[in-house]
GROMACS .gro file of C-alpha atoms in nm:
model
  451
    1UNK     CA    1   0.053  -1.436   0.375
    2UNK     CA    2   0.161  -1.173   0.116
    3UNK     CA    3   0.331  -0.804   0.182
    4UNK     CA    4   0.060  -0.647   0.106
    5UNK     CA    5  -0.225  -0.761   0.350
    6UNK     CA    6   0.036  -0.700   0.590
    7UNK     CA    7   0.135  -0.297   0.473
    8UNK     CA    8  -0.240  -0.222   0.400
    9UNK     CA    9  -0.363  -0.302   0.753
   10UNK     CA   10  -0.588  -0.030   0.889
   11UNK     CA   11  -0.435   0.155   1.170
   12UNK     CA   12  -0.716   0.084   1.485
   13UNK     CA   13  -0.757   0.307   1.740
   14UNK     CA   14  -0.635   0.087   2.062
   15UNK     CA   15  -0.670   0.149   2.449
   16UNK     CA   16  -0.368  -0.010   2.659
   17UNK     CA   17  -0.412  -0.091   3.018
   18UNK     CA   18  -0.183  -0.232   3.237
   19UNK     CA   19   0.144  -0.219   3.444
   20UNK     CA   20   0.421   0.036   3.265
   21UNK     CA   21   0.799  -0.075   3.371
   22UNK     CA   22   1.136   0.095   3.308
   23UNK     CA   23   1.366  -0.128   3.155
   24UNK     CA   24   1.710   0.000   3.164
   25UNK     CA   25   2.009  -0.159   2.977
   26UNK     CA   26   2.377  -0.172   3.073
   27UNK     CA   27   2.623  -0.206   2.783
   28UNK     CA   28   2.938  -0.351   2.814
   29UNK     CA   29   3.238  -0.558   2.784
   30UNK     CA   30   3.354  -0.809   3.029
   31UNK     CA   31   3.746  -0.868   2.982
   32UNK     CA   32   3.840  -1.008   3.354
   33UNK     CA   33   3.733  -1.150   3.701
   34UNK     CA   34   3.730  -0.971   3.970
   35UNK     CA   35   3.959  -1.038   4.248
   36UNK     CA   36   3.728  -0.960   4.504
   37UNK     CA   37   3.477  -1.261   4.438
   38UNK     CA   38   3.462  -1.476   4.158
   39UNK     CA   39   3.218  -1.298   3.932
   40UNK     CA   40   3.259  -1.116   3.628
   41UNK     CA   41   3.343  -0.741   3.578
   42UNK     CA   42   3.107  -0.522   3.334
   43UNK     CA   43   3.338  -0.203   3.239
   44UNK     CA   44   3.025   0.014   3.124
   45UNK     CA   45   3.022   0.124   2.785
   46UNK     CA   46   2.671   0.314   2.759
   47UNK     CA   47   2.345   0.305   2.952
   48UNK     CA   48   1.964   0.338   2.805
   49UNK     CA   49   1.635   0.307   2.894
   50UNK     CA   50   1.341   0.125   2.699
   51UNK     CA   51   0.966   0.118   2.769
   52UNK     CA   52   0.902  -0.197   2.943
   53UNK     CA   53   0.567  -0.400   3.017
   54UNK     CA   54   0.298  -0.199   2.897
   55UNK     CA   55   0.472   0.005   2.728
   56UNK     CA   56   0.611  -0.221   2.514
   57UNK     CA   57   0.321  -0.324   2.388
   58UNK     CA   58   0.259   0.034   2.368
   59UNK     CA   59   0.558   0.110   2.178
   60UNK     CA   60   0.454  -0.214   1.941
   61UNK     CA   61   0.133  -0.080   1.881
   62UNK     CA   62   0.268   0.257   1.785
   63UNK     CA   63   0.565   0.093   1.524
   64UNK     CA   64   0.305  -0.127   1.380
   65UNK     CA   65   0.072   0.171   1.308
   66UNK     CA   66  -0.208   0.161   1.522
   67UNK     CA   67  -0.341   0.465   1.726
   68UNK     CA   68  -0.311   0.433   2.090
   69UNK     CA   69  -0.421   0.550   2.440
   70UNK     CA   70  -0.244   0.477   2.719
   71UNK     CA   71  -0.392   0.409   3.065
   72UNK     CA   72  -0.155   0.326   3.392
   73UNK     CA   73  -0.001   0.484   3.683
   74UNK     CA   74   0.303   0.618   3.724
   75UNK     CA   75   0.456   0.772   4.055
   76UNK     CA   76   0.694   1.083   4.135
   77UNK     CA   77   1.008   0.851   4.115
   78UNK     CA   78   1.290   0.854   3.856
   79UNK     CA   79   1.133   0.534   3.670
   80UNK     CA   80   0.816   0.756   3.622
   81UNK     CA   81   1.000   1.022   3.512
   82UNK     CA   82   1.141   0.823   3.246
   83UNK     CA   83   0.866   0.625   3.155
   84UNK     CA   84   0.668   0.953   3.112
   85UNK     CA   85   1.025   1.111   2.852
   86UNK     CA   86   0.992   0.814   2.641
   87UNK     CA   87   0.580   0.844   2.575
   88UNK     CA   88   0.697   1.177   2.530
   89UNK     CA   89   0.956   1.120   2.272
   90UNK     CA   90   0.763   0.873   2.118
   91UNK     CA   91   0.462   1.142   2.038
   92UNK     CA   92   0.682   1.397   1.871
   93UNK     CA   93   0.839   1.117   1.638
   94UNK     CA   94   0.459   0.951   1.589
   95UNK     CA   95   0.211   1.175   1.660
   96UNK     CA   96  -0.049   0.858   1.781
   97UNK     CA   97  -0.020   0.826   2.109
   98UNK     CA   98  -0.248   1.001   2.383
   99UNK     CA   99  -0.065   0.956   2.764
  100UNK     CA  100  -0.259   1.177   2.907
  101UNK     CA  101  -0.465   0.849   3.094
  102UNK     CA  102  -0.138   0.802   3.264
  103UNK     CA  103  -0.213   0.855   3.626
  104UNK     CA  104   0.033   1.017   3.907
  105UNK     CA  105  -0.033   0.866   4.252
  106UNK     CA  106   0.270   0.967   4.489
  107UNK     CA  107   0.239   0.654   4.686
  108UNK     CA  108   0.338   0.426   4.342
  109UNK     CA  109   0.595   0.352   4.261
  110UNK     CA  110   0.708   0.249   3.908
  111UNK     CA  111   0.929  -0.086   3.843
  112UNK     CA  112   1.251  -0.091   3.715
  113UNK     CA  113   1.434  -0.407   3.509
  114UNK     CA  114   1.785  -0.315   3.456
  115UNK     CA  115   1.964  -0.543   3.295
  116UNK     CA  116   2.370  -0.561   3.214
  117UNK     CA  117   2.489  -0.677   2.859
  118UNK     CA  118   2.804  -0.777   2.779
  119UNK     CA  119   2.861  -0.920   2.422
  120UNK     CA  120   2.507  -0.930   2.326
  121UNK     CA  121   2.421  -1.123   2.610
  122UNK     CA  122   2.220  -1.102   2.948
  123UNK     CA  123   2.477  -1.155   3.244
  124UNK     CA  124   2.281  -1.011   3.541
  125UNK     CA  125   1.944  -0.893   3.600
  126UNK     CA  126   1.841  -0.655   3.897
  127UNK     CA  127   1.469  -0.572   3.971
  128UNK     CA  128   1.359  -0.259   4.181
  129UNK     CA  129   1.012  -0.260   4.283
  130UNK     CA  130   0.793  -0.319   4.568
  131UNK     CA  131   0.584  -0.577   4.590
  132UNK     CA  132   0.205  -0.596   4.417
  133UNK     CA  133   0.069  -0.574   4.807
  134UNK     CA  134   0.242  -0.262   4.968
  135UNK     CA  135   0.232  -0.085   4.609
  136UNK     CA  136  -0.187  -0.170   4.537
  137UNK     CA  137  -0.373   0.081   4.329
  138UNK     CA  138  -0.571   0.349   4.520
  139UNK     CA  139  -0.971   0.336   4.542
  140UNK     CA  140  -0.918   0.701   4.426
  141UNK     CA  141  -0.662   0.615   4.101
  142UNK     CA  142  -0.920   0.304   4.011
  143UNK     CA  143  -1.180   0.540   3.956
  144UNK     CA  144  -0.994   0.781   3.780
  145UNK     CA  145  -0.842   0.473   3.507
  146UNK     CA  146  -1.223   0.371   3.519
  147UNK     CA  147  -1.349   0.732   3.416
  148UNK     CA  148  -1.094   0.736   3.149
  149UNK     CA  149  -1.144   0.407   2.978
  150UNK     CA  150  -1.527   0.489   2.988
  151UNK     CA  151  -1.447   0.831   2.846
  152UNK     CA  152  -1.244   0.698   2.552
  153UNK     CA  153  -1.452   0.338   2.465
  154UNK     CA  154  -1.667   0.457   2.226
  155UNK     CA  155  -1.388   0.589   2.009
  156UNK     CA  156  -1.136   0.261   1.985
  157UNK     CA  157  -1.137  -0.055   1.835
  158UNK     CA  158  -1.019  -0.274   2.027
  159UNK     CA  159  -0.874  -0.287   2.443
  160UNK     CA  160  -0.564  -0.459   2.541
  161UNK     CA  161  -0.491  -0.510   2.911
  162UNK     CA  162  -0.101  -0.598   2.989
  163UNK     CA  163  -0.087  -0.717   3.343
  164UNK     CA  164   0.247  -0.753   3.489
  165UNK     CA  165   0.113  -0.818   3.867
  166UNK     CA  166   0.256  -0.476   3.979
  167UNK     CA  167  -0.068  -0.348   4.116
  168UNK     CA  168  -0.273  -0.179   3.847
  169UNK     CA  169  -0.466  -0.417   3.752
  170UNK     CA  170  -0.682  -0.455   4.012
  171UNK     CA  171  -0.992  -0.732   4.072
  172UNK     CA  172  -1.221  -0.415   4.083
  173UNK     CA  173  -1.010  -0.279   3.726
  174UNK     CA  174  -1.042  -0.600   3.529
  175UNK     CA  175  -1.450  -0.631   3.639
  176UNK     CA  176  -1.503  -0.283   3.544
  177UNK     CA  177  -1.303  -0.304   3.251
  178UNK     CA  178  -1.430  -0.606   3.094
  179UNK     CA  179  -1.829  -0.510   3.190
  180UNK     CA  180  -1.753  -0.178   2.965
  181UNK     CA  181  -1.607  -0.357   2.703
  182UNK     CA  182  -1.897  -0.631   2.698
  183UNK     CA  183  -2.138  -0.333   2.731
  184UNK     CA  184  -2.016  -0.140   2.430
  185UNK     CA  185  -1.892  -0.476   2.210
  186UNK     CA  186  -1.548  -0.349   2.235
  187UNK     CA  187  -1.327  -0.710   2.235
  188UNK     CA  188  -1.061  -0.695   2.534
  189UNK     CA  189  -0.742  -0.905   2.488
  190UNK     CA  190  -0.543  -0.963   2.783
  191UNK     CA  191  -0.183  -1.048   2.867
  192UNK     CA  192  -0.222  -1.252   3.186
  193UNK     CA  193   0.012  -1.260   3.462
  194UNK     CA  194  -0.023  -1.499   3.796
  195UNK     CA  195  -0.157  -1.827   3.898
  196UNK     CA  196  -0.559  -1.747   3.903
  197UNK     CA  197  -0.704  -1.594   3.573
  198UNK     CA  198  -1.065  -1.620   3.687
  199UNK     CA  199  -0.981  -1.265   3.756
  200UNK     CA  200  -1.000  -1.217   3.372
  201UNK     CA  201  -1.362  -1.390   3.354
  202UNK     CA  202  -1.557  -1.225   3.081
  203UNK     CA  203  -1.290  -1.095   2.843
  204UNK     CA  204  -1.317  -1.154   2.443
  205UNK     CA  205  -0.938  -1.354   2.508
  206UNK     CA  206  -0.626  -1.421   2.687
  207UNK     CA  207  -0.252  -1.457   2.564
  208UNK     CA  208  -0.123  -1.669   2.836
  209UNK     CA  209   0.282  -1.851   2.716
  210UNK     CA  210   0.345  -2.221   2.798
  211UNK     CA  211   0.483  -2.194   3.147
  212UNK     CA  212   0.151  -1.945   3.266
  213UNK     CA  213  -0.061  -2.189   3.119
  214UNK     CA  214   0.105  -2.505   3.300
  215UNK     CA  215   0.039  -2.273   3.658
  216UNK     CA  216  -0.298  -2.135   3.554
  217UNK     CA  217  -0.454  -2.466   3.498
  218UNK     CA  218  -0.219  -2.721   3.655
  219UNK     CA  219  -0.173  -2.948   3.330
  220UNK     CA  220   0.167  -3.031   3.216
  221UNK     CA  221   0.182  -2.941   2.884
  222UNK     CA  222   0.381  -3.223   2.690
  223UNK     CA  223   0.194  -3.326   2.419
  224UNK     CA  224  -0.105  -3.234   2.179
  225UNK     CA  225  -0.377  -3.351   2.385
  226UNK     CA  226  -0.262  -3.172   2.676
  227UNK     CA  227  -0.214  -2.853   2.495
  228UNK     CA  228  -0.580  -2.936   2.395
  229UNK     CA  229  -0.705  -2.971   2.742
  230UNK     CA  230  -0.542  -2.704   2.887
  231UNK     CA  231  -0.665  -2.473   2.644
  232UNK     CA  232  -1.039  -2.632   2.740
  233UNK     CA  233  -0.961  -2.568   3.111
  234UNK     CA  234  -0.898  -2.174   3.010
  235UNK     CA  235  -1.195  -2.104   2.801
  236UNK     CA  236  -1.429  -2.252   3.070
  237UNK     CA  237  -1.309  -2.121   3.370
  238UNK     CA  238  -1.244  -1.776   3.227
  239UNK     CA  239  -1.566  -1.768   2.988
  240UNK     CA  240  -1.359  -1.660   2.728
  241UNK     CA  241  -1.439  -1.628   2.329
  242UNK     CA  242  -1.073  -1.786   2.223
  243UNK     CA  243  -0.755  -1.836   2.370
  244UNK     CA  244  -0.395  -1.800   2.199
  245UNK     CA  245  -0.154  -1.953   2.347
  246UNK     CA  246   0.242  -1.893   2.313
  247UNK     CA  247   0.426  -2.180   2.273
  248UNK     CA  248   0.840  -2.036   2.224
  249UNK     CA  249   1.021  -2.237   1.937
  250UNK     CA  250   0.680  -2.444   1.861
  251UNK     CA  251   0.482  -2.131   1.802
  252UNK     CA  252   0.160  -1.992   1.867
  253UNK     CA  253  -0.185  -2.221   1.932
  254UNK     CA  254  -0.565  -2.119   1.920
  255UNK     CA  255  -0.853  -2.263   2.030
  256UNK     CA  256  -1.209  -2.055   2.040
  257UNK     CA  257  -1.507  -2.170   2.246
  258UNK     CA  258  -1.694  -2.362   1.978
  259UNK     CA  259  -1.357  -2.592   2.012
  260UNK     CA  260  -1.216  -2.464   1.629
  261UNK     CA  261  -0.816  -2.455   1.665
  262UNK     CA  262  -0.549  -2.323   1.471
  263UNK     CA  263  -0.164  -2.351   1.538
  264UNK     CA  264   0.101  -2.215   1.380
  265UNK     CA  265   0.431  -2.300   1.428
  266UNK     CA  266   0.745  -2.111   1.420
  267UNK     CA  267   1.003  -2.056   1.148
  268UNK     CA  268   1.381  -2.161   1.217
  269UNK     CA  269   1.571  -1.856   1.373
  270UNK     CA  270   1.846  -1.766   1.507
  271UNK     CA  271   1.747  -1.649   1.900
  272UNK     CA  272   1.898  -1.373   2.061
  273UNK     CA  273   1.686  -1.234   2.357
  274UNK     CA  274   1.280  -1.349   2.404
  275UNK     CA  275   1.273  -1.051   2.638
  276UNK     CA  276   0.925  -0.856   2.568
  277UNK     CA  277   0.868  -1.094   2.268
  278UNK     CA  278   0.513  -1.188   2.452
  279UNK     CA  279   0.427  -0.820   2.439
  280UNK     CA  280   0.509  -0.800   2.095
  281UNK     CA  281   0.274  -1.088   2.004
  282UNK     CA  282   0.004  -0.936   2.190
  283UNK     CA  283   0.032  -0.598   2.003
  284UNK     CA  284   0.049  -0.816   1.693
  285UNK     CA  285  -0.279  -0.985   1.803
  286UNK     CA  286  -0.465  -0.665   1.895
  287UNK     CA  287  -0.431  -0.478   1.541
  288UNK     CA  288  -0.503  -0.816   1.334
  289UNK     CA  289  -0.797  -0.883   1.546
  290UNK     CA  290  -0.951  -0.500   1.507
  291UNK     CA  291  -0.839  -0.534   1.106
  292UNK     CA  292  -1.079  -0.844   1.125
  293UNK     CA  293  -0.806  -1.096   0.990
  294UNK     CA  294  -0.895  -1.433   1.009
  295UNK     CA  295  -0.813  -1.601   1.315
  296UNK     CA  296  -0.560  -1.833   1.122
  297UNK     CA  297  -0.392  -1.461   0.955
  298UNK     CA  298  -0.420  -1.313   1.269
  299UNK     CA  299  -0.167  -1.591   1.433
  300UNK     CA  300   0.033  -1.613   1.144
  301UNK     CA  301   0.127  -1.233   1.133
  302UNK     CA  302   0.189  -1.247   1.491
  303UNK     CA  303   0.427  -1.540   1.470
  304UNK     CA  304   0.600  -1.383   1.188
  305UNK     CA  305   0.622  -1.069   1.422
  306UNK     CA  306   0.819  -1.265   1.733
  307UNK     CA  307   1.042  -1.396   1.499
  308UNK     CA  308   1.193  -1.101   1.421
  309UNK     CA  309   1.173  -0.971   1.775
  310UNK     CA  310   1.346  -1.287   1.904
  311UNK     CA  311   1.631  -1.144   1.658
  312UNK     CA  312   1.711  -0.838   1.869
  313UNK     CA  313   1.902  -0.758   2.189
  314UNK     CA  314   1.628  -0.639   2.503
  315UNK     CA  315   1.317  -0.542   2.518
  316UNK     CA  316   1.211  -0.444   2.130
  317UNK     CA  317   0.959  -0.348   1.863
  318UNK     CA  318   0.852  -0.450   1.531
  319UNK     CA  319   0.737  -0.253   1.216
  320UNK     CA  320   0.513  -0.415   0.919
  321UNK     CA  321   0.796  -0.310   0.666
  322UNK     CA  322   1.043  -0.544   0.918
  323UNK     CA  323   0.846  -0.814   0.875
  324UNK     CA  324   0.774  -0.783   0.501
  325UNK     CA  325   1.157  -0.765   0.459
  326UNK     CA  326   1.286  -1.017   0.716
  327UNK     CA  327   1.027  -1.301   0.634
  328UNK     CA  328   1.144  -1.214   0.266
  329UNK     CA  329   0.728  -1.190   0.184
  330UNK     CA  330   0.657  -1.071  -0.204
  331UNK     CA  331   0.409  -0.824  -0.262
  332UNK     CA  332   0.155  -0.897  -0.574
  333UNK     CA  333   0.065  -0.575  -0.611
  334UNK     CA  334   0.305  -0.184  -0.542
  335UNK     CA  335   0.133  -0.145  -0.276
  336UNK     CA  336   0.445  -0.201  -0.093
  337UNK     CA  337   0.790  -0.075  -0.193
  338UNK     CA  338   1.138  -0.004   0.019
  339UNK     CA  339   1.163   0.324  -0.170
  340UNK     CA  340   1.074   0.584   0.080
  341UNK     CA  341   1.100   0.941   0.060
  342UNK     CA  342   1.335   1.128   0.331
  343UNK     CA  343   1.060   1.167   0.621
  344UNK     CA  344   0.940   0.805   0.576
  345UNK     CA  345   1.291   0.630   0.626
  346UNK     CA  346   1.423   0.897   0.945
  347UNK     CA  347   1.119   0.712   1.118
  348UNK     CA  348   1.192   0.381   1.024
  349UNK     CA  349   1.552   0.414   1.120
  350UNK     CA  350   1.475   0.613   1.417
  351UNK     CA  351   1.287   0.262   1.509
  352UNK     CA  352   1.627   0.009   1.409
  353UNK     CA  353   1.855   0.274   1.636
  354UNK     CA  354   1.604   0.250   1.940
  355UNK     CA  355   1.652  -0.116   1.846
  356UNK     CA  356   2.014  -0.122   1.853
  357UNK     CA  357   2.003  -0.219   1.491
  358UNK     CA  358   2.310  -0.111   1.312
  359UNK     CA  359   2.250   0.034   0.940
  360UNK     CA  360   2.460   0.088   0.670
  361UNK     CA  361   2.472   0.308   0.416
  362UNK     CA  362   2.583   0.259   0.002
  363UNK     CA  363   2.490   0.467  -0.246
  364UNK     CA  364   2.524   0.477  -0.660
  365UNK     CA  365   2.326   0.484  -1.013
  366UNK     CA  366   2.215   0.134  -1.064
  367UNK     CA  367   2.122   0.189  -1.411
  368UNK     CA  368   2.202  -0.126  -1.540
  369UNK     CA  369   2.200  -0.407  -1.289
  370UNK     CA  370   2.515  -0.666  -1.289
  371UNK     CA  371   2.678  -0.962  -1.087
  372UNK     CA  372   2.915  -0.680  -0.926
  373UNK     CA  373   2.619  -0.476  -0.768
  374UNK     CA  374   2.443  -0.801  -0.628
  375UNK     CA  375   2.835  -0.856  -0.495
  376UNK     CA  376   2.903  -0.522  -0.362
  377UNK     CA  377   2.502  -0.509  -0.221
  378UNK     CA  378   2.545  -0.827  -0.011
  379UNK     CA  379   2.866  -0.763   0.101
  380UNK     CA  380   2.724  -0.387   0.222
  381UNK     CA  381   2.435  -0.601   0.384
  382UNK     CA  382   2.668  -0.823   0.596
  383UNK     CA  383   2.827  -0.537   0.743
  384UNK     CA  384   2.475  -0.496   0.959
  385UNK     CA  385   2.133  -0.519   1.038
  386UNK     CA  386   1.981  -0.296   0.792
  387UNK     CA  387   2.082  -0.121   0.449
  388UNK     CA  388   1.961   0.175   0.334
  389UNK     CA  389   2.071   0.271  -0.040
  390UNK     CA  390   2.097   0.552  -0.173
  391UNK     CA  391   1.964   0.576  -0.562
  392UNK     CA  392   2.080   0.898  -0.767
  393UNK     CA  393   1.767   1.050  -0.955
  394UNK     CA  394   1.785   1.071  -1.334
  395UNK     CA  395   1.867   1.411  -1.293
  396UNK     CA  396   2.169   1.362  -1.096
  397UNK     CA  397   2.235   1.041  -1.310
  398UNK     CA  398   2.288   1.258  -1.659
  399UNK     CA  399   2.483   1.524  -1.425
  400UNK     CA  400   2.697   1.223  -1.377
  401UNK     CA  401   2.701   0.980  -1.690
  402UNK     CA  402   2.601   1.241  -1.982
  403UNK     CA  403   2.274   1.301  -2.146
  404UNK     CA  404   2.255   0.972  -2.277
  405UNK     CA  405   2.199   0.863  -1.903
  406UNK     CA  406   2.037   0.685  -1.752
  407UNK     CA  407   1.879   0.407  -1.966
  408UNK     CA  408   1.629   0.328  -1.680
  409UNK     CA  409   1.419   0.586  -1.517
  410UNK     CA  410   1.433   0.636  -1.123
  411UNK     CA  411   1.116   0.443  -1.010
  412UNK     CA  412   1.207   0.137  -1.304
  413UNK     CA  413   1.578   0.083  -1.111
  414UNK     CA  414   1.432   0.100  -0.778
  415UNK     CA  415   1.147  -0.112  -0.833
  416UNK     CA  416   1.493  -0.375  -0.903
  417UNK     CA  417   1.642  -0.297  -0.642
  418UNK     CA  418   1.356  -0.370  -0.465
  419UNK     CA  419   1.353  -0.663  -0.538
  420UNK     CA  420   1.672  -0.793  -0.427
  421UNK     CA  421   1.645  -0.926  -0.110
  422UNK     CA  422   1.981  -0.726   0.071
  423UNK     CA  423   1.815  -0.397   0.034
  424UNK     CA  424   1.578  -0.328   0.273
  425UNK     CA  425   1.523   0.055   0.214
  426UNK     CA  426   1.624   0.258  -0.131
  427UNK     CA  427   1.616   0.671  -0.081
  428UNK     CA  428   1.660   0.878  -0.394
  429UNK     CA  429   1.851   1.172  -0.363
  430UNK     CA  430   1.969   1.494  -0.647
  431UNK     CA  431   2.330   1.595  -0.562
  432UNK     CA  432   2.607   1.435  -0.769
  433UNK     CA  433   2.731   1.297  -0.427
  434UNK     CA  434   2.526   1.169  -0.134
  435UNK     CA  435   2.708   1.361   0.136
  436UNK     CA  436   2.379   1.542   0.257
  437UNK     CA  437   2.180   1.206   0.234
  438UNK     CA  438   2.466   1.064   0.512
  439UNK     CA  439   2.477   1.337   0.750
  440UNK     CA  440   2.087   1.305   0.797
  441UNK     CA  441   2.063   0.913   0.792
  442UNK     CA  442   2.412   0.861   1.016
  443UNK     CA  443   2.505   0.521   0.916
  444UNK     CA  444   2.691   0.312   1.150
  445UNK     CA  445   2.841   0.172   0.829
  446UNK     CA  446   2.927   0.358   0.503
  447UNK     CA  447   3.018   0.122   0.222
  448UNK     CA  448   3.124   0.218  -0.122
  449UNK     CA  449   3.236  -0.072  -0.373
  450UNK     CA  450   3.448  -0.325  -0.162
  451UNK     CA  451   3.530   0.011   0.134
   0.00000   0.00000   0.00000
């Protein structure tokens, strides 16, 4: 797959459904035991919340550039509150997001994961939420989600429904839900939660991982032919058109109704957290599958997509520039470049902070490109997650160097320095120093030669 079938997706118009959790993080350190019990002490650094559940996949969607209604409820708790700030925040900063299907019933209540990190790692994880039963949708709310997904069908592309069994998604929802979409042709992709997906019968597919699979159908999946049969089992019982099914390490595996399969397996990495990754396969899924990519494309973007997820700390998102840049893909046309103008990267790194992604920052001419820039570029690279250099324009080049300077024009040395595989983003700036550049980016890191 090459960079550029990846940047010059469409950006589909895409209904999401489904349960929307808080998921709050507690940062860290743990330095001692306490003497109370034997169990570690977390002295609290910072505290944040994320979009969780479906609106992760929300917040997927909206990263990989796909237009997005959002349909749920939410309650007159402090989760819904903050669910509600995020869509909120995420609409000023995007612009493509309509929340306005997001439903207040005072008897819901949302869920909340929090989780506590110390040293990039999960050491505790406390759930508050009430149980699918006492917190079931209302007749009255499943009419209203009904009279907004009917309202809104005509315009989308494609309808994802991410059930989390917190009691949205209702047997009267997903029959509703799925007739419309049959009605109208609109395919419906589903992340499925629980131990009976006959629930989901009718929908275009399913994204079920290995150990929903193993419940849903009762085959223990431990070799091919079981991964074949269990696949089988789904597509009959659920009179589904395909099913993709997430594997972890090995991968993702498709199999449609007329029995055609595809797999494709994962790429060495080095794991972090899998938390949300299945949401950000789905997203993946539901804006290859409305840009018509091949089934085989379609499964290889998304695998490239939880790769780089898997990379990150919590519950995260994925842009297509990431995953041009971190699979090290080459585009054959300049359809893509890292050179972005000023609005163009404050989004991007607006999407590595809410990440926890640190960036750095170096800056210079790069007329002439030696063995000491590759050094001093790599070295600026190590320091972080992302780098972000700064190129002077020819302008502020012959301010500089003379008016012999520079030898190279602006777009001929960043079209080098795209191609050198430390750099993920190149921003070209006028002033004889970048100080103006760095107080809008804020890098974590500022590196100038070996500093």
């Amino acid at each position: 797959m090459n960079a550029d079938l990846i940047y010059n997706l469409p950006s589909p118009r895409v209904i999401v459904m489904g349960d929307f959790i808080l998921d709050r993080y507690v940062w860290g350190d743990v330095n001692r035991i306490s003497p109370e019990a034997p169990i570690q002490i977390l002295n609290v650094q910072r505290e944040e919340n994320r979009l969780g559940g479906a609106g992760n996949v929300v917040h997927n969607l909206i990263t990989l550039g796909a237009k997005v209604i959002a349909l749920g409820l939410i309650g007159p708790d402090y989760a819904s509150s903050q669910i509600t700030k995020l869509l909120h925040s995420l609409r000023k900063t995007y612009h493509t997001i309509d929340y306005t299907g997001l439903i207040t019933d005072k008897n819901y209540i949302s869920p909340i994961k929090e989780r506590m990190i110390a040293h990039n790692q999960q050491v505790l994880r406390v759930d508050k939420e009430i149980s699918s039963e006492k917190n079931r949708i209302s007749s009255v709310s499943e009419r209203k989600l009904i009279k907004h997904i009917s309202l809104n069908l005509k315009e989308v592309d494609i309808v994802i429904l991410s059930d989390y069994d917190k009691g949205i998604l209702s047997k009267t929802v997903l029959e509703k839900v799925i007739s419309l979409c049959r009605r109208y042709n609109k395919p419906v992709l589903i992340g499925p939660k629980g131990t009976d997906f006959s629930k989901y019968y009718g929908a275009t597919a399913i994204v079920p991982n290995r150990s929903e699979t193993e419940e849903a159908t009762g085959v223990e999946i431990d070799d091919p032919e079981c991964l074949r049969g269990a696949a089988k089992l789904l597509l009959k019982r659920c009179g589904l058109d395909f099913v993709v099914i997430t594997l972890g390490p090995k991968g993702l595996y498709f199999m449609d109704k007329k029995g055609r399969t595809y797999s494709d397996p994962s790429r060495h990495r080095d794991v972090y957290d899998v938390t949300g990754a299945g949401d950000t396969v789905l997203a993946t899924l539901g804006i290859a599958f409305a840009s018509r990519l091949s089934y085989a494309d379609a499964l290889h973007l998304a695998n490239l997509a939880a790769g780089v997820v898997v990379s990150k700390i919590g519950t995260a998102t994925v842009s297509r520039e990431e995953i041009i840049s971190r699979n090290n893909l080459v585009p054959a046309r300049s359809g893509f470049s890292k050179l972005k103008v000023m609005k163009e990267l404050l989004k991007e790194l607006h999407n590595h902070r809410a990440n926890q992604q640190k960036f750095v920052f170096t800056n210079g001419c790069f007329d002439i490109i030696h063995p000491g820039h590759i050094k001093v570029l790599e070295f600026a690279r190590a320091q972080g997650d992302i780098l972000v250099v700064g190129l002077n324009s020819d302008k502020s080049v012959r301010k500089i160097k003379g008016a012999n300077r520079p030898i190279f024009k602006q777009k001929e040395r960043a079209k080098v320095l795209s191609a050198i595989s430390s750099v993920d983003y190149i921003v070209i700036f006028d002033e004889p120093t970048p100080i103006n550049l760095i107080k809008q980016i804020k890098p974590h890191v500022l590196v100038k030669g070996a500093d």
